């Protein structure tokens, strides 16, 4: 009997699945509770199917699914409470609705398991984006309704390949709508991102590091630190926040600390400041900074101080003042030695100069576009992406997004026609921006997206990357290179379907892939 089974992230043990302890740090009991929580959400979806959804069940489903994403919640007590909350809502609607035993999925026929897992991991990613939009007051009933449909199918003993394959692509279609919703939520709340240079120097005095994705949490922290003499530094996926006018107006939002999530255990050691975790980014906490960790929303970790729904960040602020920060300014650099980062090239900005881009393409100044994007991680093989970007010809543009960019976003690749060759489009959800730009270019050149001089070289780690991949496939986008390794949950037969229909393939070497993509 396996202690646990989990293969939802790219770094899964032996490339097949974690069976004793998660490489992410979660224990077998925690993995079991997360499986139980997913099984309970399937029970709730079954109850809704027989009755009707409510705003409370919509919120519950999204939060529960988001909680089970990799590197979100390691706290068994909070997971137990969430399971009880989901089961209570299910009982209120239909006490006879049964929860689903996830062991049935892990032990199912490998192709059925593969397709159901694609859907499950996909909706976990969609739930994260939907949750971020929801806290800003934006919801989409079509997106909300899909969670129930997908969960019921995952728990169905009768669903076959012909039922599940269309649902896999529908997951991608729904995620595109959800990313559009979140884009609207972010821009209507905080304005359209603008190109912004972000320093890496940490100024002397008290400061707070905020990591994750949730812009609302950052906004609330900025409001609560006004006039307190505390500087705020983003970390990881929070970097693009500097480009939003509604956030960059705060003078205490100073710059960015460190690099991607997987380096936090080294980068946070002995830092004289608290760290606020807002979303899926927390790693097992080391003693060298455990007294300075605060979590909020879905993120929880045993023995760490959790800021509840009231969002009173007073404990974080008091800790920052007590620690005092650095005595003198501290110069830091990116992975490649750069001292500043550039962000803010969302679709609003890029399409605002579309005429220049189109003119440069027609004149032959821009020969090719590369979207080098996705998650970062600690597993060997990710230096590929740095080397690939470094080898891109000088007459090409590199678009990037998500935390994988920290491998190379401090490189200076120069400019073409006044445009930087390396454009950071934002967080992982800002794949929506990349899609909007690709569609606009295709319209301008009167061709399909697959006919553009555009290549996608993607890295993945967790479930939000899965739903983005499904979105690209749902749009019919082909020839995607994926790495560092292919997902363990995709069976050989399902992989064959993806290869035959979309020509998706694994990365090889930067040199070989570059030659193939430019041929």
Short mmCIF file of C-alpha atoms in Angstrom, two decimals:
data_model
loop_
_atom_site.label_atom_id
_atom_site.label_comp_id
_atom_site.label_asym_id
_atom_site.label_seq_id
_atom_site.Cartn_x
_atom_site.Cartn_y
_atom_site.Cartn_z
CA UNK A 1 0.00 0.00 0.00
CA UNK A 2 1.45 3.37 -1.03
CA UNK A 3 1.72 6.02 1.65
CA UNK A 4 0.51 8.57 -0.90
CA UNK A 5 0.33 9.18 -4.61
CA UNK A 6 0.88 12.55 -6.25
CA UNK A 7 2.18 13.37 -9.71
CA UNK A 8 0.70 16.81 -10.25
CA UNK A 9 3.96 18.79 -10.47
CA UNK A 10 6.92 18.62 -12.86
CA UNK A 11 9.39 17.67 -10.16
CA UNK A 12 7.51 14.55 -9.05
CA UNK A 13 9.73 11.76 -7.70
CA UNK A 14 11.47 9.60 -10.32
CA UNK A 15 9.35 11.28 -12.99
CA UNK A 16 6.43 9.00 -12.10
CA UNK A 17 4.90 10.09 -8.79
CA UNK A 18 5.61 10.82 -5.13
CA UNK A 19 4.66 7.78 -3.03
CA UNK A 20 6.29 8.44 0.36
CA UNK A 21 6.66 12.21 0.68
CA UNK A 22 6.13 15.01 -1.80
CA UNK A 23 9.18 16.61 -3.37
CA UNK A 24 7.35 19.86 -2.61
CA UNK A 25 7.62 18.98 1.08
CA UNK A 26 4.07 17.83 1.80
CA UNK A 27 3.73 14.74 3.96
CA UNK A 28 1.63 11.66 3.23
CA UNK A 29 -1.08 12.75 5.74
CA UNK A 30 -1.26 16.17 4.06
CA UNK A 31 -1.51 14.58 0.62
CA UNK A 32 -4.27 12.34 1.93
CA UNK A 33 -6.22 15.30 3.27
CA UNK A 34 -5.84 17.14 -0.04
CA UNK A 35 -7.18 14.09 -1.88
CA UNK A 36 -10.04 13.93 0.60
CA UNK A 37 -10.75 17.62 -0.01
CA UNK A 38 -10.90 17.08 -3.78
CA UNK A 39 -13.16 14.07 -3.22
CA UNK A 40 -15.43 16.25 -1.08
CA UNK A 41 -15.64 18.90 -3.82
CA UNK A 42 -16.77 16.14 -6.21
CA UNK A 43 -19.43 15.24 -3.65
CA UNK A 44 -20.52 18.87 -3.50
CA UNK A 45 -20.63 19.04 -7.31
CA UNK A 46 -22.85 15.96 -7.32
CA UNK A 47 -25.18 17.62 -4.81
CA UNK A 48 -25.31 20.78 -6.92
CA UNK A 49 -26.12 18.67 -9.98
CA UNK A 50 -29.29 17.45 -8.23
CA UNK A 51 -30.22 20.85 -6.77
CA UNK A 52 -28.63 24.15 -7.76
CA UNK A 53 -25.45 26.12 -7.26
CA UNK A 54 -25.27 29.13 -4.97
CA UNK A 55 -22.74 31.89 -4.60
CA UNK A 56 -21.55 30.14 -1.43
CA UNK A 57 -20.94 26.84 -3.22
CA UNK A 58 -19.17 28.65 -6.08
CA UNK A 59 -16.79 30.34 -3.65
CA UNK A 60 -16.27 27.11 -1.73
CA UNK A 61 -15.40 25.04 -4.81
CA UNK A 62 -12.85 27.54 -6.09
CA UNK A 63 -11.14 27.99 -2.75
CA UNK A 64 -11.00 24.24 -2.11
CA UNK A 65 -9.47 23.49 -5.51
CA UNK A 66 -6.96 26.35 -5.20
CA UNK A 67 -5.95 25.04 -1.77
CA UNK A 68 -4.78 21.76 -3.31
CA UNK A 69 -2.45 23.37 -5.88
CA UNK A 70 1.24 22.61 -5.30
CA UNK A 71 3.02 24.79 -2.70
CA UNK A 72 -0.15 26.31 -1.25
CA UNK A 73 -1.26 24.59 1.95
CA UNK A 74 0.82 22.32 4.17
CA UNK A 75 -1.35 22.75 7.27
CA UNK A 76 -3.41 19.69 8.17
CA UNK A 77 -5.63 21.51 10.66
CA UNK A 78 -6.81 24.05 8.09
CA UNK A 79 -7.31 21.32 5.47
CA UNK A 80 -9.47 19.37 7.93
CA UNK A 81 -11.59 22.46 8.56
CA UNK A 82 -12.01 23.07 4.84
CA UNK A 83 -13.14 19.47 4.27
CA UNK A 84 -15.74 19.92 7.00
CA UNK A 85 -16.92 23.18 5.41
CA UNK A 86 -17.33 21.55 1.97
CA UNK A 87 -19.16 18.57 3.43
CA UNK A 88 -21.50 20.84 5.38
CA UNK A 89 -22.48 22.69 2.21
CA UNK A 90 -23.00 19.36 0.45
CA UNK A 91 -25.21 18.09 3.27
CA UNK A 92 -27.32 21.25 3.14
CA UNK A 93 -28.06 20.62 -0.55
CA UNK A 94 -28.23 16.82 -0.77
CA UNK A 95 -27.16 14.61 2.15
CA UNK A 96 -27.25 11.55 -0.11
CA UNK A 97 -24.54 12.86 -2.49
CA UNK A 98 -21.41 10.77 -2.05
CA UNK A 99 -17.87 12.02 -1.88
CA UNK A 100 -15.36 10.52 -4.31
CA UNK A 101 -12.48 8.29 -3.25
CA UNK A 102 -9.46 9.61 -5.15
CA UNK A 103 -7.79 6.19 -4.94
CA UNK A 104 -10.25 5.13 -7.63
CA UNK A 105 -8.74 7.72 -9.96
CA UNK A 106 -5.10 6.90 -9.19
CA UNK A 107 -5.79 3.19 -9.80
CA UNK A 108 -7.94 3.64 -12.93
CA UNK A 109 -7.09 2.68 -16.50
CA UNK A 110 -4.04 4.80 -17.37
CA UNK A 111 -5.67 6.62 -20.30
CA UNK A 112 -8.83 7.46 -18.35
CA UNK A 113 -6.68 8.48 -15.40
CA UNK A 114 -4.56 10.63 -17.70
CA UNK A 115 -7.53 12.51 -19.18
CA UNK A 116 -9.29 12.94 -15.85
CA UNK A 117 -6.07 14.20 -14.30
CA UNK A 118 -5.59 16.72 -17.12
CA UNK A 119 -9.08 18.03 -16.37
CA UNK A 120 -8.58 18.01 -12.60
CA UNK A 121 -5.23 19.78 -12.66
CA UNK A 122 -6.57 22.15 -15.28
CA UNK A 123 -9.53 23.23 -13.14
CA UNK A 124 -7.24 23.65 -10.14
CA UNK A 125 -5.38 26.26 -12.17
CA UNK A 126 -8.61 27.85 -13.39
CA UNK A 127 -9.84 28.00 -9.78
CA UNK A 128 -6.73 29.97 -8.78
CA UNK A 129 -7.34 32.59 -11.48
CA UNK A 130 -11.07 32.72 -10.74
CA UNK A 131 -10.33 33.25 -7.05
CA UNK A 132 -8.02 36.20 -7.78
CA UNK A 133 -10.73 37.78 -9.93
CA UNK A 134 -13.40 37.09 -7.34
CA UNK A 135 -11.63 38.92 -4.52
CA UNK A 136 -11.65 41.99 -6.79
CA UNK A 137 -15.40 41.60 -7.33
CA UNK A 138 -15.38 39.91 -10.75
CA UNK A 139 -17.13 36.62 -11.48
CA UNK A 140 -18.20 34.71 -14.58
CA UNK A 141 -21.18 32.33 -14.20
CA UNK A 142 -19.99 30.26 -17.16
CA UNK A 143 -16.62 29.69 -15.49
CA UNK A 144 -18.26 28.91 -12.15
CA UNK A 145 -20.67 26.42 -13.73
CA UNK A 146 -17.84 24.55 -15.44
CA UNK A 147 -16.23 23.51 -12.15
CA UNK A 148 -19.28 21.41 -11.29
CA UNK A 149 -19.45 19.86 -14.74
CA UNK A 150 -15.78 18.93 -14.69
CA UNK A 151 -15.83 17.56 -11.15
CA UNK A 152 -18.86 15.35 -11.84
CA UNK A 153 -17.10 13.94 -14.92
CA UNK A 154 -13.93 13.25 -12.92
CA UNK A 155 -15.99 11.28 -10.39
CA UNK A 156 -17.98 9.41 -13.04
CA UNK A 157 -17.32 5.69 -13.49
CA UNK A 158 -18.94 5.82 -16.93
CA UNK A 159 -16.89 8.59 -18.56
CA UNK A 160 -14.85 7.25 -21.49
CA UNK A 161 -12.21 8.65 -23.83
CA UNK A 162 -14.84 10.16 -26.14
CA UNK A 163 -16.43 11.97 -23.21
CA UNK A 164 -13.22 13.18 -21.63
CA UNK A 165 -11.20 14.38 -24.62
CA UNK A 166 -13.66 17.19 -25.47
CA UNK A 167 -13.78 18.12 -21.79
CA UNK A 168 -10.00 18.50 -21.72
CA UNK A 169 -10.20 21.10 -24.49
CA UNK A 170 -13.23 22.73 -22.89
CA UNK A 171 -11.11 23.20 -19.77
CA UNK A 172 -8.72 25.22 -21.91
CA UNK A 173 -11.55 27.26 -23.44
CA UNK A 174 -12.97 28.06 -20.01
CA UNK A 175 -9.53 29.03 -18.74
CA UNK A 176 -9.16 31.54 -21.58
CA UNK A 177 -12.42 33.15 -20.45
CA UNK A 178 -11.20 33.08 -16.85
CA UNK A 179 -7.85 34.69 -17.72
CA UNK A 180 -9.77 37.34 -19.66
CA UNK A 181 -11.92 37.91 -16.57
CA UNK A 182 -8.85 38.29 -14.36
CA UNK A 183 -7.20 40.62 -16.87
CA UNK A 184 -10.33 42.78 -16.74
CA UNK A 185 -10.40 42.64 -12.94
CA UNK A 186 -6.77 43.68 -12.63
CA UNK A 187 -6.82 46.45 -15.25
CA UNK A 188 -10.17 47.95 -14.23
CA UNK A 189 -9.02 47.97 -10.60
CA UNK A 190 -5.39 49.02 -10.98
CA UNK A 191 -5.08 50.36 -14.53
CA UNK A 192 -3.34 49.09 -17.66
CA UNK A 193 0.27 48.03 -16.99
CA UNK A 194 2.96 50.31 -18.42
CA UNK A 195 6.64 49.52 -19.07
CA UNK A 196 8.43 49.94 -15.77
CA UNK A 197 12.04 49.57 -14.68
CA UNK A 198 12.28 47.79 -11.33
CA UNK A 199 15.45 48.18 -9.22
CA UNK A 200 16.95 45.29 -7.28
CA UNK A 201 18.68 47.38 -4.61
CA UNK A 202 17.16 47.09 -1.13
CA UNK A 203 17.18 50.45 0.61
CA UNK A 204 18.17 50.74 4.26
CA UNK A 205 15.47 50.70 6.89
CA UNK A 206 12.40 48.55 7.64
CA UNK A 207 10.87 46.60 4.75
CA UNK A 208 8.44 43.81 3.91
CA UNK A 209 8.79 41.19 1.16
CA UNK A 210 5.51 40.12 -0.45
CA UNK A 211 5.41 37.07 -2.68
CA UNK A 212 2.81 35.26 -4.74
CA UNK A 213 0.25 36.55 -7.22
CA UNK A 214 -2.57 38.35 -5.42
CA UNK A 215 -2.56 42.04 -6.35
CA UNK A 216 -5.33 42.83 -3.86
CA UNK A 217 -3.18 41.62 -0.97
CA UNK A 218 -0.37 43.87 -2.15
CA UNK A 219 -2.76 46.80 -2.48
CA UNK A 220 -4.08 46.29 1.05
CA UNK A 221 -0.53 46.04 2.40
CA UNK A 222 0.44 49.26 0.62
CA UNK A 223 -2.58 51.04 2.10
CA UNK A 224 -1.77 49.82 5.59
CA UNK A 225 1.90 50.83 5.40
CA UNK A 226 1.30 54.41 4.23
CA UNK A 227 3.39 56.85 6.25
CA UNK A 228 4.93 54.15 8.45
CA UNK A 229 8.46 54.32 7.06
CA UNK A 230 8.30 50.77 5.73
CA UNK A 231 9.33 49.90 2.18
CA UNK A 232 7.66 47.10 0.21
CA UNK A 233 9.54 44.73 -2.12
CA UNK A 234 7.95 42.22 -4.43
CA UNK A 235 9.23 38.69 -4.87
CA UNK A 236 8.62 36.11 -7.60
CA UNK A 237 5.33 36.41 -9.47
CA UNK A 238 4.48 39.67 -7.67
CA UNK A 239 7.11 41.50 -9.78
CA UNK A 240 4.65 42.63 -12.53
CA UNK A 241 2.66 44.57 -9.90
CA UNK A 242 5.17 47.41 -10.35
CA UNK A 243 3.68 48.12 -13.79
CA UNK A 244 0.11 48.82 -12.63
CA UNK A 245 -0.54 52.58 -12.21
CA UNK A 246 -2.83 51.97 -9.24
CA UNK A 247 -0.04 50.19 -7.37
CA UNK A 248 3.10 51.96 -8.55
CA UNK A 249 1.71 55.26 -7.25
CA UNK A 250 2.62 54.18 -3.72
CA UNK A 251 6.10 55.59 -2.98
CA UNK A 252 6.93 52.77 -0.56
CA UNK A 253 6.69 50.16 -3.36
CA UNK A 254 10.40 50.24 -4.03
CA UNK A 255 11.63 47.28 -6.03
CA UNK A 256 12.04 43.50 -6.24
CA UNK A 257 13.78 41.16 -3.82
CA UNK A 258 15.39 37.94 -5.03
CA UNK A 259 14.35 35.69 -7.87
CA UNK A 260 11.88 32.82 -8.32
CA UNK A 261 10.04 30.82 -5.66
CA UNK A 262 12.39 27.83 -5.53
CA UNK A 263 15.29 29.99 -4.29
CA UNK A 264 13.45 31.33 -1.25
CA UNK A 265 15.04 29.00 1.30
CA UNK A 266 18.44 30.47 0.43
CA UNK A 267 17.38 34.03 -0.33
CA UNK A 268 15.17 34.51 2.77
CA UNK A 269 17.75 33.19 5.24
CA UNK A 270 18.71 35.84 7.82
CA UNK A 271 16.88 38.64 6.00
CA UNK A 272 15.96 41.36 8.55
CA UNK A 273 12.39 41.62 7.31
CA UNK A 274 9.10 39.67 7.32
CA UNK A 275 7.82 37.76 4.28
CA UNK A 276 4.13 37.71 3.38
CA UNK A 277 3.00 34.73 1.28
CA UNK A 278 -0.19 35.30 -0.70
CA UNK A 279 -0.53 32.32 -3.07
CA UNK A 280 1.09 29.11 -4.32
CA UNK A 281 4.74 29.81 -3.63
CA UNK A 282 5.58 28.59 -0.13
CA UNK A 283 8.29 25.98 0.35
CA UNK A 284 9.00 24.10 3.59
CA UNK A 285 10.04 26.89 5.94
CA UNK A 286 13.61 26.86 7.26
CA UNK A 287 14.53 27.82 10.83
CA UNK A 288 16.68 30.65 9.47
CA UNK A 289 13.56 32.69 8.67
CA UNK A 290 10.62 30.86 10.28
CA UNK A 291 10.03 33.64 12.81
CA UNK A 292 9.44 36.09 9.96
CA UNK A 293 6.92 34.17 7.81
CA UNK A 294 3.30 35.27 7.52
CA UNK A 295 0.64 33.67 5.32
CA UNK A 296 -2.75 34.81 4.11
CA UNK A 297 -5.75 33.59 2.10
CA UNK A 298 -5.34 29.97 0.89
CA UNK A 299 -1.67 29.73 1.91
CA UNK A 300 -1.03 28.07 5.26
CA UNK A 301 1.93 26.36 6.89
CA UNK A 302 2.13 24.73 10.34
CA UNK A 303 3.09 27.09 13.18
CA UNK A 304 3.29 30.15 10.90
CA UNK A 305 1.21 33.26 11.66
CA UNK A 306 -1.83 33.34 9.36
CA UNK A 307 -3.60 36.60 8.46
CA UNK A 308 -7.31 35.86 8.13
CA UNK A 309 -10.03 37.23 5.88
CA UNK A 310 -10.06 40.52 7.77
CA UNK A 311 -6.66 41.25 6.13
CA UNK A 312 -5.22 43.11 9.08
CA UNK A 313 -1.50 43.09 8.36
CA UNK A 314 -0.56 44.73 11.67
CA UNK A 315 1.55 41.71 12.80
CA UNK A 316 3.58 41.93 9.58
CA UNK A 317 4.04 45.68 9.98
CA UNK A 318 5.08 45.37 13.62
CA UNK A 319 7.61 42.67 12.73
CA UNK A 320 9.11 44.87 10.00
CA UNK A 321 9.53 47.77 12.41
CA UNK A 322 11.03 45.52 15.09
CA UNK A 323 13.56 43.96 12.70
CA UNK A 324 14.55 47.32 11.26
CA UNK A 325 15.81 46.15 7.89
CA UNK A 326 19.35 46.64 6.60
CA UNK A 327 21.56 49.33 8.14
CA UNK A 328 22.81 50.40 4.72
CA UNK A 329 21.50 50.01 1.18
CA UNK A 330 22.09 46.48 -0.07
CA UNK A 331 22.84 45.93 -3.73
CA UNK A 332 21.41 42.73 -5.15
CA UNK A 333 21.41 41.29 -8.65
CA UNK A 334 19.48 38.89 -10.82
CA UNK A 335 20.75 35.41 -11.65
CA UNK A 336 22.94 36.78 -14.46
CA UNK A 337 24.26 39.77 -12.55
CA UNK A 338 21.77 42.38 -13.79
CA UNK A 339 20.81 45.17 -11.38
CA UNK A 340 17.36 46.00 -12.72
CA UNK A 341 14.36 44.31 -14.33
CA UNK A 342 11.89 45.56 -16.91
CA UNK A 343 8.22 44.61 -16.76
CA UNK A 344 4.84 45.91 -17.94
CA UNK A 345 4.58 44.70 -21.54
CA UNK A 346 1.03 43.38 -21.37
CA UNK A 347 -1.25 43.31 -24.38
CA UNK A 348 -2.36 46.90 -23.71
CA UNK A 349 1.21 48.14 -24.15
CA UNK A 350 2.29 45.85 -26.99
CA UNK A 351 -0.86 46.38 -29.03
CA UNK A 352 -0.46 50.12 -28.42
CA UNK A 353 2.68 49.96 -30.57
CA UNK A 354 1.38 47.26 -32.91
CA UNK A 355 1.92 49.49 -35.93
CA UNK A 356 5.64 49.71 -35.13
CA UNK A 357 5.83 45.95 -34.60
CA UNK A 358 4.04 45.19 -37.86
CA UNK A 359 6.19 47.69 -39.74
CA UNK A 360 9.35 46.14 -38.29
CA UNK A 361 8.22 42.67 -39.37
CA UNK A 362 7.38 43.84 -42.89
CA UNK A 363 10.73 45.64 -43.16
CA UNK A 364 12.56 42.48 -42.08
CA UNK A 365 13.89 44.06 -38.87
CA UNK A 366 11.97 41.51 -36.79
CA UNK A 367 12.30 38.02 -38.23
CA UNK A 368 10.76 35.92 -35.46
CA UNK A 369 8.97 36.03 -32.10
CA UNK A 370 9.65 33.58 -29.27
CA UNK A 371 7.35 33.12 -26.30
CA UNK A 372 9.69 31.70 -23.66
CA UNK A 373 7.45 31.43 -20.66
CA UNK A 374 6.17 29.34 -17.79
CA UNK A 375 7.17 28.16 -14.34
CA UNK A 376 10.58 27.96 -12.77
CA UNK A 377 11.71 25.11 -10.54
CA UNK A 378 14.68 23.48 -8.86
CA UNK A 379 14.95 20.33 -10.98
CA UNK A 380 18.06 20.21 -13.23
CA UNK A 381 17.52 21.13 -16.86
CA UNK A 382 16.04 24.60 -16.52
CA UNK A 383 19.26 26.34 -17.53
CA UNK A 384 18.07 25.40 -21.01
CA UNK A 385 15.78 28.43 -21.01
CA UNK A 386 18.56 30.88 -20.17
CA UNK A 387 20.77 29.40 -22.87
CA UNK A 388 17.92 29.44 -25.37
CA UNK A 389 17.19 33.13 -24.77
CA UNK A 390 20.88 34.02 -24.95
CA UNK A 391 21.08 32.30 -28.36
CA UNK A 392 18.08 34.06 -29.91
CA UNK A 393 19.20 36.09 -32.96
CA UNK A 394 19.37 39.87 -32.65
CA UNK A 395 16.53 40.27 -35.17
CA UNK A 396 14.07 38.40 -32.93
CA UNK A 397 11.78 39.40 -30.05
CA UNK A 398 11.47 37.35 -26.85
CA UNK A 399 8.14 37.58 -25.03
CA UNK A 400 8.09 36.14 -21.53
CA UNK A 401 5.80 35.73 -18.54
CA UNK A 402 5.47 33.82 -15.24
CA UNK A 403 8.33 33.03 -12.87
CA UNK A 404 10.42 31.09 -15.38
CA UNK A 405 11.62 34.45 -16.66
CA UNK A 406 13.81 34.91 -13.59
CA UNK A 407 16.31 32.63 -15.32
CA UNK A 408 17.03 35.39 -17.84
CA UNK A 409 14.99 38.55 -17.19
CA UNK A 410 18.02 40.50 -16.01
CA UNK A 411 19.78 40.00 -19.36
CA UNK A 412 20.15 43.00 -21.65
CA UNK A 413 19.25 41.76 -25.13
CA UNK A 414 19.20 45.22 -26.68
CA UNK A 415 16.42 46.76 -28.77
CA UNK A 416 14.84 46.63 -32.22
CA UNK A 417 13.38 49.86 -33.54
CA UNK A 418 13.20 51.30 -30.06
CA UNK A 419 11.48 48.19 -28.67
CA UNK A 420 13.27 46.02 -26.11
CA UNK A 421 14.03 42.57 -27.47
CA UNK A 422 12.98 41.03 -24.13
CA UNK A 423 9.45 41.92 -23.06
CA UNK A 424 8.02 40.75 -19.73
CA UNK A 425 4.26 40.40 -20.18
CA UNK A 426 3.52 39.65 -16.51
CA UNK A 427 2.33 36.78 -14.35
CA UNK A 428 1.39 33.29 -15.53
CA UNK A 429 -2.24 34.39 -16.01
CA UNK A 430 -0.94 37.04 -18.41
CA UNK A 431 -0.61 34.30 -20.99
CA UNK A 432 -3.88 35.98 -21.93
CA UNK A 433 -1.80 38.96 -23.08
CA UNK A 434 0.43 36.76 -25.21
CA UNK A 435 -2.63 35.18 -26.82
CA UNK A 436 -4.20 38.58 -27.52
CA UNK A 437 -0.99 39.78 -29.16
CA UNK A 438 -0.70 36.61 -31.26
CA UNK A 439 -4.30 36.90 -32.43
CA UNK A 440 -3.84 40.59 -33.30
CA UNK A 441 -0.70 39.84 -35.32
CA UNK A 442 -2.47 37.01 -37.13
CA UNK A 443 -5.31 39.39 -38.01
CA UNK A 444 -2.85 42.03 -39.21
CA UNK A 445 -1.05 39.59 -41.47
CA UNK A 446 -4.26 37.82 -42.51
CA UNK A 447 -3.06 34.39 -41.46
CA UNK A 448 -3.59 31.84 -38.72
CA UNK A 449 -1.61 31.95 -35.47
CA UNK A 450 0.24 28.79 -36.51
CA UNK A 451 1.43 30.59 -39.66
CA UNK A 452 3.03 33.46 -37.74
CA UNK A 453 6.81 33.60 -37.24
CA UNK A 454 6.07 32.76 -33.61
CA UNK A 455 7.42 29.85 -31.56
CA UNK A 456 6.38 28.82 -28.05
CA UNK A 457 8.98 27.32 -25.75
CA UNK A 458 7.33 26.66 -22.41
CA UNK A 459 8.39 25.44 -18.99
CA UNK A 460 5.93 24.00 -16.51
CA UNK A 461 5.85 23.14 -12.82
CA UNK A 462 2.34 23.23 -11.41
CA UNK A 463 -1.35 23.28 -12.23
CA UNK A 464 -1.73 26.82 -13.53
CA UNK A 465 0.75 25.94 -16.26
CA UNK A 466 -1.42 22.92 -17.09
CA UNK A 467 -4.56 25.00 -17.68
CA UNK A 468 -2.58 27.48 -19.83
CA UNK A 469 -1.28 24.61 -21.97
CA UNK A 470 -4.85 23.36 -22.37
CA UNK A 471 -5.90 26.87 -23.42
CA UNK A 472 -3.27 26.96 -26.14
CA UNK A 473 -4.35 23.53 -27.38
CA UNK A 474 -8.02 24.57 -27.33
CA UNK A 475 -7.07 27.43 -29.67
CA UNK A 476 -5.47 24.96 -32.06
CA UNK A 477 -1.95 26.24 -31.47
CA UNK A 478 0.65 23.72 -32.65
CA UNK A 479 4.38 22.99 -32.43
CA UNK A 480 4.75 23.89 -28.74
CA UNK A 481 8.00 22.79 -27.11
CA UNK A 482 7.50 21.79 -23.46
CA UNK A 483 10.01 21.07 -20.72
CA UNK A 484 12.08 20.37 -18.77
CA UNK A 485 10.17 17.05 -18.82
CA UNK A 486 6.78 15.96 -20.07
CA UNK A 487 4.02 15.49 -17.44
CA UNK A 488 4.01 12.13 -15.69
CA UNK A 489 0.21 12.11 -15.76
CA UNK A 490 0.03 12.03 -19.56
CA UNK A 491 -0.17 8.42 -20.70
CA UNK A 492 1.55 7.26 -23.92
CA UNK A 493 -1.78 7.05 -25.76
CA UNK A 494 -2.87 10.53 -24.67
CA UNK A 495 0.57 11.89 -25.58
CA UNK A 496 0.18 10.35 -29.03
CA UNK A 497 -3.09 12.22 -29.45
CA UNK A 498 -1.38 15.50 -28.53
CA UNK A 499 1.53 14.83 -30.88
CA UNK A 500 -0.68 13.79 -33.80
CA UNK A 501 -3.09 16.72 -33.44
CA UNK A 502 -0.84 19.50 -32.14
CA UNK A 503 2.74 18.35 -32.77
CA UNK A 504 3.59 19.09 -29.14
CA UNK A 505 7.06 17.89 -28.22
CA UNK A 506 9.77 17.95 -25.54
CA UNK A 507 12.65 20.40 -25.54
CA UNK A 508 16.03 18.98 -26.59
CA UNK A 509 19.03 21.34 -26.69
CA UNK A 510 18.92 25.11 -27.20
CA UNK A 511 21.00 24.81 -30.38
CA UNK A 512 18.93 22.04 -31.95
CA UNK A 513 15.60 23.59 -31.00
CA UNK A 514 16.62 27.04 -32.23
CA UNK A 515 17.68 25.62 -35.58
CA UNK A 516 14.42 23.68 -35.91
CA UNK A 517 12.20 26.64 -34.99
CA UNK A 518 13.96 29.02 -37.37
CA UNK A 519 14.15 26.60 -40.31
#
